Tab-separated table of C-alpha atoms in Angstrom:
chain	number	residue	atom	x	y	z
A	1075	MET	CA	68.393	99.145	221.169
A	1076	ALA	CA	66.997	102.424	219.943
A	1077	THR	CA	66.197	102.628	216.336
A	1078	GLN	CA	67.290	105.823	214.322
A	1079	LYS	CA	63.957	106.780	213.222
A	1080	LYS	CA	64.118	110.264	214.895
A	1081	SER	CA	67.504	110.995	213.567
A	1082	LYS	CA	66.544	110.052	209.863
A	1083	TRP	CA	63.604	112.467	210.240
A	1084	SER	CA	65.855	115.204	211.663
A	1085	LEU	CA	68.162	114.842	208.615
A	1086	ALA	CA	65.379	114.652	206.027
A	1087	PHE	CA	63.624	117.657	207.559
A	1088	SER	CA	66.761	119.789	207.738
A	1089	ILE	CA	67.935	118.783	204.229
A	1090	ILE	CA	64.480	119.426	202.626
A	1091	GLY	CA	64.006	122.775	204.702
A	1092	VAL	CA	67.267	124.220	203.473
A	1093	ILE	CA	66.525	123.052	199.890
A	1094	ALA	CA	62.931	124.991	199.947
A	1095	PHE	CA	64.645	127.834	201.817
A	1096	GLY	CA	67.343	128.156	199.054
A	1097	VAL	CA	65.047	127.806	196.323
A	1098	SER	CA	62.839	130.455	197.474
A	1099	TYR	CA	65.709	132.892	196.800
A	1100	PHE	CA	66.539	131.565	193.438
A	1101	ILE	CA	63.245	131.615	191.425
A	1102	SER	CA	63.061	134.924	189.921
A	1103	LYS	CA	64.703	138.395	190.013
A	1104	ASN	CA	61.433	140.242	189.069
A	1105	PRO	CA	58.861	137.833	190.216
A	1106	THR	CA	55.254	137.964	189.112
A	1107	PHE	CA	52.226	137.747	191.551
A	1108	ILE	CA	51.963	133.897	191.353
A	1109	GLU	CA	55.862	133.617	191.693
A	1110	LYS	CA	55.578	135.798	194.852
A	1111	ILE	CA	53.170	133.482	196.350
A	1112	VAL	CA	55.172	130.368	195.450
A	1113	ILE	CA	58.293	131.964	196.981
A	1114	GLY	CA	56.391	132.790	200.133
A	1115	ILE	CA	54.955	129.109	200.427
A	1116	LEU	CA	58.680	127.752	199.998
A	1117	PHE	CA	60.226	130.283	202.397
A	1118	ILE	CA	57.557	129.382	205.200
A	1119	PHE	CA	57.612	125.652	204.481
A	1120	GLY	CA	61.428	125.716	204.657
A	1121	ILE	CA	61.445	127.409	207.902
A	1122	ILE	CA	58.757	124.961	209.205
A	1123	LEU	CA	60.840	122.020	207.995
A	1124	MET	CA	64.006	123.290	209.646
A	1125	VAL	CA	62.094	123.835	212.958
A	1126	GLY	CA	60.820	120.236	212.608
A	1127	GLY	CA	64.436	118.912	211.932
A	1128	ILE	CA	65.669	120.595	215.055
A	1129	ILE	CA	62.845	119.338	217.210
A	1130	SER	CA	63.430	115.594	215.723
A	1131	GLY	CA	67.024	116.193	216.556
A	1132	ILE	CA	66.404	117.122	220.069
A	1133	CYS	CA	64.021	114.116	220.249
A	1134	ALA	CA	66.757	111.860	219.075
A	1135	PHE	CA	69.163	113.114	221.788
A	1136	LYS	CA	66.461	112.563	224.386
A	1137	THR	CA	65.831	108.911	223.291
A	1138	LYS	CA	69.722	108.548	223.173
A	1139	GLU	CA	69.706	107.322	219.535
A	1140	LYS	CA	73.216	105.842	218.217
A	1141	GLY	CA	74.946	107.146	215.250
A	1142	ILE	CA	75.813	110.484	213.736
A	1143	LEU	CA	72.773	111.174	211.842
A	1144	LYS	CA	71.367	113.075	214.799
A	1145	TYR	CA	74.239	115.426	214.618
A	1146	ILE	CA	74.006	116.039	210.725
A	1147	GLY	CA	70.634	117.239	210.980
A	1148	PHE	CA	71.850	120.178	213.242
A	1149	LEU	CA	74.890	120.738	211.166
A	1150	VAL	CA	73.084	121.390	207.829
A	1151	ILE	CA	70.895	124.111	209.617
A	1152	ILE	CA	74.106	125.557	211.379
A	1153	LEU	CA	75.855	125.659	208.053
A	1154	LEU	CA	72.919	127.623	206.426
A	1155	VAL	CA	72.928	130.055	209.298
A	1156	ILE	CA	76.685	130.487	209.098
A	1157	GLY	CA	76.449	131.086	205.244
A	1158	LEU	CA	73.657	133.609	205.813
A	1159	ALA	CA	75.401	135.361	208.649
A	1160	LEU	CA	79.039	135.408	207.514
A	1161	PRO	CA	78.633	137.883	204.695
A	1162	LEU	CA	76.748	140.331	206.738
A	1163	LEU	CA	79.464	140.153	209.581
A	1164	LEU	CA	82.255	140.617	206.927
A	1165	MET	CA	80.424	143.601	205.627
A	1166	VAL	CA	80.007	145.119	209.163
A	1167	LEU	CA	83.877	144.492	209.868
A	1168	PHE	CA	85.376	145.401	206.452
A	1169	GLY	CA	82.681	147.683	204.758
A	1170	PHE	CA	81.025	147.180	201.514
A	1171	GLY	CA	84.371	147.389	199.487
A	1172	GLY	CA	83.906	150.922	198.282
């Protein structure tokens, strides 16, 4: 019986990556130099963790782990991508509302 170790890592990496990515956008409207550095670190760190979550999820599929955790790691990242792409798509289709 396979353990769910990779699935748990996939879920953890995905959630932490999405949180770090999201926090990088909400730090400040007019960032200082130090805040810009922190924003950059969080942004890159979030992307790296999300990629790690995808890789861990793929490894979980390859080892045929049981359970739904391997799907949830992917779902978190897919929802983030949809949340970022949907407003852009709606603006392209319907204009800027002006």
